[in-house]
Amino acid sequence: MIINPILPLWLMTIISTILFIYIFKYTNKKLRIYKIIIIILLFLINLRVMYKTNNSTTLANDLDIIFVVDSTISMNAEDYTNSTRLIEAKKDINHIVDYFNGARFSIINFNNNSKILVPFTSDNNMIKNSIEAISPLYEYYAHGSSLNTPKKDIIKLLENSNEEENRIKILFFISDGEITDDSKLESYKEVSNLVDNGAILGYGTTKGGYMQTTDYFGESKYVIDRSDYKYNKAISKFEEKNLKQIAKDTNLDYIYMNSQNNINTKLKEIKSLTKNKTDKNNKYSYDDTYYFLIVPLFIILILNYKKYKEVIPI
């Protein structure tokens, strides 16, 4: 049995302590028992206790696949039919994950900073859920786009993969190629010695598209070009030249992604690199238990409301 907290344990402990102090200081004695139970249940739900099972069967092969995903605001540009660059990229990533079932995957997400979102794992659901959770920064937090940001993390993951024998290292770099922070594109040649195959995937159009973001109040709005006194909606345009340079430096193919079919030939090529050491392995997996606690939490909330007519539990 393990725990995988939703909020960091230290933060939830502080929140729970503050709530307990508040309850004993300001709450009616008759209400305390309900509210104490509610806090305990919330704390346990946040712990996300998981138990080990061995009822999952996975396929294993010798591929280590890294997705480097650009989530700067420009990836929200709406220059696909009823869609954005990032939404289309997510669809393509899921397609790749399904195609290479049994590989180990890792995700690097970059915007202002770079982060190894998921280290190497063969849990496809974890990869898909993590990809789905990626979203561009709010406009007020964005510091501009730089394609240099993820390079150190890329090298770090590839070197980690190199520590294990006979792993085939694949890199998919996913971006619209836009640089907006006045930085110059650095050389990616150091990566070429570490990676075996993959592709630089380009998203967007030269015509460009408007970008939606979220304001302080959680409302969606379009990014405004404040360099123009007319304050028109800002347009993000695809910068293919930068992506082609990264492809050249890394000795990987550049593929323009205006259709998912564009990558299928590359996927077949990568699959041919494996020695088909594909076998079934019974592996331990972990199942969540937190949802068992949601039912009693709702029962307590309903009882609390019926008895004391309180909507807010604390």
Tab-separated table of C-alpha atoms in Angstrom:
chain	number	residue	atom	x	y	z
A	1	MET	CA	0.000	0.000	0.000
A	2	ILE	CA	1.280	3.448	-0.914
A	3	ILE	CA	0.066	7.042	-0.756
A	4	ASN	CA	0.061	9.497	-3.644
A	5	PRO	CA	-1.214	12.809	-2.184
A	6	ILE	CA	-3.213	15.175	-4.388
A	7	LEU	CA	-1.988	18.171	-2.390
A	8	PRO	CA	1.472	17.893	-0.783
A	9	LEU	CA	1.187	16.204	2.611
A	10	TRP	CA	2.763	19.141	4.440
A	11	LEU	CA	0.284	21.574	2.891
A	12	MET	CA	-2.755	19.419	3.697
A	13	THR	CA	-1.487	18.985	7.274
A	14	ILE	CA	-1.268	22.762	7.712
A	15	ILE	CA	-4.753	23.267	6.227
A	16	SER	CA	-6.243	20.561	8.440
A	17	THR	CA	-4.566	21.981	11.555
A	18	ILE	CA	-5.924	25.459	10.850
A	19	LEU	CA	-9.416	24.042	10.326
A	20	PHE	CA	-9.260	22.075	13.590
A	21	ILE	CA	-8.200	25.206	15.489
A	22	TYR	CA	-11.034	27.160	13.876
A	23	ILE	CA	-13.597	24.486	14.732
A	24	PHE	CA	-12.666	24.249	18.408
A	25	LYS	CA	-12.491	28.019	18.774
A	26	TYR	CA	-15.530	29.245	16.879
A	27	THR	CA	-17.852	26.349	16.127
A	28	ASN	CA	-20.918	25.300	18.094
A	29	LYS	CA	-20.187	22.146	20.122
A	30	LYS	CA	-23.084	20.323	18.478
A	31	LEU	CA	-21.537	20.865	15.054
A	32	ARG	CA	-17.999	19.836	15.933
A	33	ILE	CA	-18.403	16.101	15.500
A	34	TYR	CA	-19.699	16.540	11.924
A	35	LYS	CA	-16.953	18.925	10.993
A	36	ILE	CA	-14.179	16.893	12.568
A	37	ILE	CA	-15.314	13.837	10.578
A	38	ILE	CA	-15.435	15.950	7.397
A	39	ILE	CA	-11.862	17.197	7.893
A	40	ILE	CA	-10.608	13.668	8.594
A	41	LEU	CA	-12.309	12.340	5.465
A	42	LEU	CA	-10.892	15.183	3.343
A	43	PHE	CA	-7.430	14.482	4.737
A	44	LEU	CA	-7.720	10.768	3.933
A	45	ILE	CA	-9.089	11.472	0.439
A	46	ASN	CA	-6.143	13.785	-0.204
A	47	LEU	CA	-3.718	11.055	0.909
A	48	ARG	CA	-4.928	9.013	-2.062
A	49	VAL	CA	-4.142	5.644	-0.510
A	50	MET	CA	-3.454	3.040	-3.209
A	51	TYR	CA	-3.220	-0.718	-2.828
A	52	LYS	CA	-1.055	-3.062	-4.860
A	53	THR	CA	-2.568	-5.461	-7.346
A	54	ASN	CA	-0.988	-7.850	-9.800
A	55	ASN	CA	-3.931	-8.253	-12.106
A	56	SER	CA	-2.492	-6.105	-14.900
A	57	THR	CA	-0.711	-7.602	-17.872
A	58	THR	CA	1.586	-5.329	-19.848
A	59	LEU	CA	3.726	-5.680	-22.914
A	60	ALA	CA	7.398	-4.757	-22.669
A	61	ASN	CA	9.806	-3.744	-25.416
A	62	ASP	CA	13.126	-1.906	-25.657
A	63	LEU	CA	11.882	1.587	-26.622
A	64	ASP	CA	12.359	4.669	-24.444
A	65	ILE	CA	10.195	7.448	-25.909
A	66	ILE	CA	10.419	11.055	-24.732
A	67	PHE	CA	7.713	13.609	-25.535
A	68	VAL	CA	8.867	17.226	-25.279
A	69	VAL	CA	5.689	19.310	-25.231
A	70	ASP	CA	5.563	23.078	-25.769
A	71	SER	CA	2.773	24.583	-23.631
A	72	THR	CA	3.487	28.264	-24.156
A	73	ILE	CA	0.474	30.486	-24.889
A	74	SER	CA	1.096	30.321	-28.642
A	75	MET	CA	0.162	26.615	-28.548
A	76	ASN	CA	-3.381	27.838	-27.833
A	77	ALA	CA	-3.508	29.437	-31.287
A	78	GLU	CA	-6.706	28.487	-33.084
A	79	ASP	CA	-5.343	27.815	-36.553
A	80	TYR	CA	-6.774	24.309	-36.821
A	81	THR	CA	-10.419	23.697	-37.721
A	82	ASN	CA	-12.343	24.160	-34.460
A	83	SER	CA	-9.207	23.293	-32.517
A	84	THR	CA	-5.886	24.558	-31.193
A	85	ARG	CA	-2.311	23.481	-31.799
A	86	LEU	CA	-2.034	21.901	-28.360
A	87	ILE	CA	-5.289	19.970	-28.683
A	88	GLU	CA	-4.127	18.481	-31.988
A	89	ALA	CA	-0.720	17.683	-30.505
A	90	LYS	CA	-2.373	15.814	-27.628
A	91	LYS	CA	-4.344	13.690	-30.093
A	92	ASP	CA	-1.140	12.803	-31.933
A	93	ILE	CA	0.691	11.935	-28.707
A	94	ASN	CA	-2.110	9.552	-27.713
A	95	HIS	CA	-1.850	7.984	-31.159
A	96	ILE	CA	1.885	7.421	-30.661
A	97	VAL	CA	1.375	5.963	-27.171
A	98	ASP	CA	-1.202	3.494	-28.504
A	99	TYR	CA	1.042	2.544	-31.426
A	100	PHE	CA	4.004	1.730	-29.179
A	101	ASN	CA	2.147	-0.096	-26.436
A	102	GLY	CA	4.786	-1.677	-24.204
A	103	ALA	CA	7.367	1.088	-24.590
A	104	ARG	CA	8.543	3.264	-21.729
A	105	PHE	CA	7.429	6.889	-22.047
A	106	SER	CA	8.469	10.128	-20.447
A	107	ILE	CA	7.124	13.697	-20.738
A	108	ILE	CA	8.964	17.004	-20.615
A	109	ASN	CA	6.680	20.031	-20.496
A	110	PHE	CA	8.089	23.495	-21.115
A	111	ASN	CA	6.816	27.089	-21.023
A	112	ASN	CA	8.574	29.635	-18.782
A	113	ASN	CA	10.514	26.702	-17.368
A	114	SER	CA	11.092	23.087	-18.234
A	115	LYS	CA	9.841	20.221	-16.088
A	116	ILE	CA	10.134	16.455	-16.333
A	117	LEU	CA	6.433	15.883	-15.886
A	118	VAL	CA	6.636	12.080	-15.925
A	119	PRO	CA	9.856	10.041	-15.696
A	120	PHE	CA	10.077	6.847	-17.728
A	121	THR	CA	7.043	4.641	-17.210
A	122	SER	CA	5.213	1.927	-19.124
A	123	ASP	CA	1.873	3.018	-17.645
A	124	ASN	CA	0.043	4.301	-20.725
A	125	ASN	CA	-2.856	5.673	-18.703
A	126	MET	CA	-0.525	7.788	-16.593
A	127	ILE	CA	1.046	9.224	-19.744
A	128	LYS	CA	-2.323	9.999	-21.328
A	129	ASN	CA	-3.711	11.577	-18.169
A	130	SER	CA	-0.586	13.706	-17.757
A	131	ILE	CA	-0.734	14.842	-21.384
A	132	GLU	CA	-4.407	15.745	-21.013
A	133	ALA	CA	-3.587	17.861	-17.941
A	134	ILE	CA	-1.060	20.034	-19.811
A	135	SER	CA	-2.351	23.530	-20.491
A	136	PRO	CA	-0.718	26.835	-21.445
A	137	LEU	CA	0.174	29.361	-18.767
A	138	TYR	CA	-2.084	32.289	-18.010
A	139	GLU	CA	-1.042	35.381	-19.942
A	140	TYR	CA	0.025	37.221	-16.765
A	141	TYR	CA	2.505	34.487	-15.826
A	142	ALA	CA	3.991	33.972	-19.283
A	143	HIS	CA	7.473	35.374	-19.852
A	144	GLY	CA	7.752	34.661	-23.558
A	145	SER	CA	8.706	31.556	-25.527
A	146	SER	CA	12.172	30.041	-25.818
A	147	LEU	CA	13.003	26.740	-27.490
A	148	ASN	CA	16.184	26.479	-25.422
A	149	THR	CA	14.261	25.871	-22.188
A	150	PRO	CA	13.868	22.039	-22.335
A	151	LYS	CA	17.338	21.158	-23.656
A	152	LYS	CA	18.937	20.294	-20.289
A	153	ASP	CA	16.040	18.053	-19.306
A	154	ILE	CA	16.145	16.300	-22.687
A	155	ILE	CA	19.834	15.533	-22.220
A	156	LYS	CA	19.220	14.394	-18.634
A	157	LEU	CA	16.521	11.887	-19.637
A	158	LEU	CA	18.500	10.554	-22.585
A	159	GLU	CA	21.554	10.052	-20.380
A	160	ASN	CA	19.377	8.206	-17.847
A	161	SER	CA	18.158	5.937	-20.634
A	162	ASN	CA	21.752	5.325	-21.715
A	163	GLU	CA	22.529	3.907	-18.291
A	164	GLU	CA	20.461	0.862	-19.184
A	165	GLU	CA	21.720	-1.494	-21.844
A	166	ASN	CA	20.025	-2.043	-25.187
A	167	ARG	CA	17.395	0.688	-24.851
A	168	ILE	CA	16.408	2.457	-28.088
A	169	LYS	CA	16.022	6.167	-27.390
A	170	ILE	CA	13.281	8.046	-29.269
A	171	LEU	CA	12.562	11.772	-29.082
A	172	PHE	CA	9.438	13.631	-30.220
A	173	PHE	CA	9.840	17.405	-29.918
A	174	ILE	CA	6.407	19.048	-30.220
A	175	SER	CA	6.143	22.792	-30.794
A	176	ASP	CA	5.050	25.633	-33.064
A	177	GLY	CA	8.643	26.896	-33.208
A	178	GLU	CA	7.810	30.371	-31.968
A	179	ILE	CA	10.413	32.359	-30.008
A	180	THR	CA	9.129	35.531	-28.337
A	181	ASP	CA	11.596	36.281	-25.529
A	182	ASP	CA	14.374	37.696	-27.767
A	183	SER	CA	16.578	34.658	-27.139
A	184	LYS	CA	18.604	33.026	-29.903
A	185	LEU	CA	18.088	29.365	-30.659
A	186	GLU	CA	20.946	27.354	-29.163
A	187	SER	CA	22.479	24.343	-30.869
A	188	TYR	CA	20.916	20.956	-30.105
A	189	LYS	CA	23.863	19.002	-31.522
A	190	GLU	CA	24.664	17.542	-28.098
A	191	VAL	CA	21.344	15.691	-28.280
A	192	SER	CA	22.236	13.987	-31.572
A	193	ASN	CA	24.794	11.725	-29.869
A	194	LEU	CA	22.255	10.536	-27.326
A	195	VAL	CA	19.142	9.804	-29.396
A	196	ASP	CA	18.524	6.972	-31.881
A	197	ASN	CA	15.428	8.171	-33.706
A	198	GLY	CA	12.339	10.330	-33.473
A	199	ALA	CA	11.062	13.511	-35.050
A	200	ILE	CA	10.563	17.224	-34.573
A	201	LEU	CA	6.818	17.812	-34.974
A	202	GLY	CA	5.600	21.228	-36.108
A	203	TYR	CA	2.141	22.636	-35.334
A	204	GLY	CA	0.414	25.750	-36.633
A	205	THR	CA	0.131	27.762	-39.845
A	206	THR	CA	2.018	30.677	-41.324
A	207	LYS	CA	-1.289	32.565	-41.435
A	208	GLY	CA	-1.470	32.105	-37.691
A	209	GLY	CA	-4.329	32.145	-35.243
A	210	TYR	CA	-5.765	34.002	-32.273
A	211	MET	CA	-4.977	32.676	-28.790
A	212	GLN	CA	-7.300	32.387	-25.831
A	213	THR	CA	-6.046	32.687	-22.273
A	214	THR	CA	-7.569	32.954	-18.808
A	215	ASP	CA	-7.714	36.133	-16.720
A	216	TYR	CA	-7.517	36.577	-12.933
A	217	PHE	CA	-11.200	35.694	-12.584
A	218	GLY	CA	-10.978	32.452	-14.542
A	219	GLU	CA	-12.724	33.934	-17.570
A	220	SER	CA	-11.517	33.034	-21.065
A	221	LYS	CA	-10.430	35.886	-23.287
A	222	TYR	CA	-8.256	36.453	-26.329
A	223	VAL	CA	-4.678	37.664	-25.975
A	224	ILE	CA	-4.393	41.299	-27.037
A	225	ASP	CA	-1.527	42.774	-29.029
A	226	ARG	CA	-0.586	45.732	-26.819
A	227	SER	CA	2.230	46.853	-29.100
A	228	ASP	CA	-0.445	48.238	-31.430
A	229	TYR	CA	-2.502	51.172	-30.172
A	230	LYS	CA	-5.583	49.588	-31.798
A	231	TYR	CA	-5.367	46.750	-29.263
A	232	ASN	CA	-6.384	44.060	-31.756
A	233	LYS	CA	-6.291	40.374	-30.930
A	234	ALA	CA	-2.733	39.035	-31.053
A	235	ILE	CA	-1.858	36.499	-33.746
A	236	SER	CA	0.661	33.694	-33.291
A	237	LYS	CA	2.385	32.541	-36.464
A	238	PHE	CA	4.096	29.204	-36.978
A	239	GLU	CA	7.932	29.422	-37.055
A	240	GLU	CA	9.009	26.396	-39.085
A	241	LYS	CA	12.605	27.574	-39.547
A	242	ASN	CA	13.447	27.091	-35.850
A	243	LEU	CA	12.062	23.557	-35.780
A	244	LYS	CA	13.972	22.603	-38.925
A	245	GLN	CA	17.163	23.854	-37.272
A	246	ILE	CA	16.547	21.655	-34.220
A	247	ALA	CA	15.891	18.726	-36.587
A	248	LYS	CA	19.169	19.409	-38.359
A	249	ASP	CA	21.109	19.645	-35.082
A	250	THR	CA	19.643	16.425	-33.678
A	251	ASN	CA	19.774	14.492	-36.975
A	252	LEU	CA	16.068	13.788	-36.623
A	253	ASP	CA	13.378	14.228	-39.263
A	254	TYR	CA	11.180	17.293	-39.260
A	255	ILE	CA	7.475	16.556	-39.842
A	256	TYR	CA	4.804	19.184	-40.326
A	257	MET	CA	1.681	17.974	-38.539
A	258	ASN	CA	-1.448	19.116	-40.333
A	259	SER	CA	-2.654	15.502	-40.403
A	260	GLN	CA	-2.066	12.569	-38.069
A	261	ASN	CA	-1.239	10.437	-41.106
A	262	ASN	CA	1.927	12.491	-41.620
A	263	ILE	CA	3.679	10.637	-38.802
A	264	ASN	CA	2.673	7.068	-39.602
A	265	THR	CA	5.659	6.349	-41.847
A	266	LYS	CA	8.004	7.512	-39.083
A	267	LEU	CA	6.226	5.310	-36.535
A	268	LYS	CA	6.643	2.252	-38.767
A	269	GLU	CA	10.330	3.086	-39.189
A	270	ILE	CA	10.835	3.305	-35.422
A	271	LYS	CA	8.955	0.057	-34.838
A	272	SER	CA	11.320	-1.699	-37.232
A	273	LEU	CA	14.212	-0.799	-34.904
A	274	THR	CA	12.898	-3.019	-32.122
A	275	LYS	CA	14.022	-6.615	-31.981
A	276	ASN	CA	10.472	-7.607	-31.142
A	277	LYS	CA	11.458	-8.722	-27.669
A	278	THR	CA	7.860	-8.352	-26.775
A	279	ASP	CA	6.637	-10.599	-24.026
A	280	LYS	CA	3.906	-10.518	-21.446
A	281	ASN	CA	4.915	-9.656	-17.922
A	282	ASN	CA	2.678	-9.688	-14.886
A	283	LYS	CA	3.450	-6.414	-13.168
A	284	TYR	CA	2.245	-4.857	-10.004
A	285	SER	CA	-0.052	-1.895	-10.395
A	286	TYR	CA	-1.821	0.291	-7.870
A	287	ASP	CA	-5.552	0.949	-7.578
A	288	ASP	CA	-7.041	4.035	-5.949
A	289	THR	CA	-9.175	3.795	-2.813
A	290	TYR	CA	-10.043	7.459	-2.255
A	291	TYR	CA	-13.417	7.144	-3.996
A	292	PHE	CA	-14.602	4.794	-1.221
A	293	LEU	CA	-14.394	7.765	1.142
A	294	ILE	CA	-16.403	10.108	-1.073
A	295	VAL	CA	-19.689	8.312	-0.266
A	296	PRO	CA	-19.431	8.761	3.544
A	297	LEU	CA	-18.275	12.343	2.986
A	298	PHE	CA	-21.452	13.141	1.066
A	299	ILE	CA	-23.584	11.369	3.671
A	300	ILE	CA	-22.029	13.487	6.449
A	301	LEU	CA	-22.536	16.662	4.413
A	302	ILE	CA	-26.210	15.814	3.828
A	303	LEU	CA	-26.799	14.964	7.489
A	304	ASN	CA	-25.040	18.151	8.536
A	305	TYR	CA	-27.238	20.222	6.248
A	306	LYS	CA	-30.494	18.519	7.222
A	307	LYS	CA	-29.824	18.934	10.915
A	308	TYR	CA	-28.201	22.369	11.051
A	309	LYS	CA	-29.099	23.856	7.648
A	310	GLU	CA	-25.426	24.609	6.900
A	311	VAL	CA	-24.365	24.478	3.266
A	312	ILE	CA	-20.679	25.123	3.943
A	313	PRO	CA	-19.252	22.271	6.007
A	314	ILE	CA	-16.520	24.218	7.796
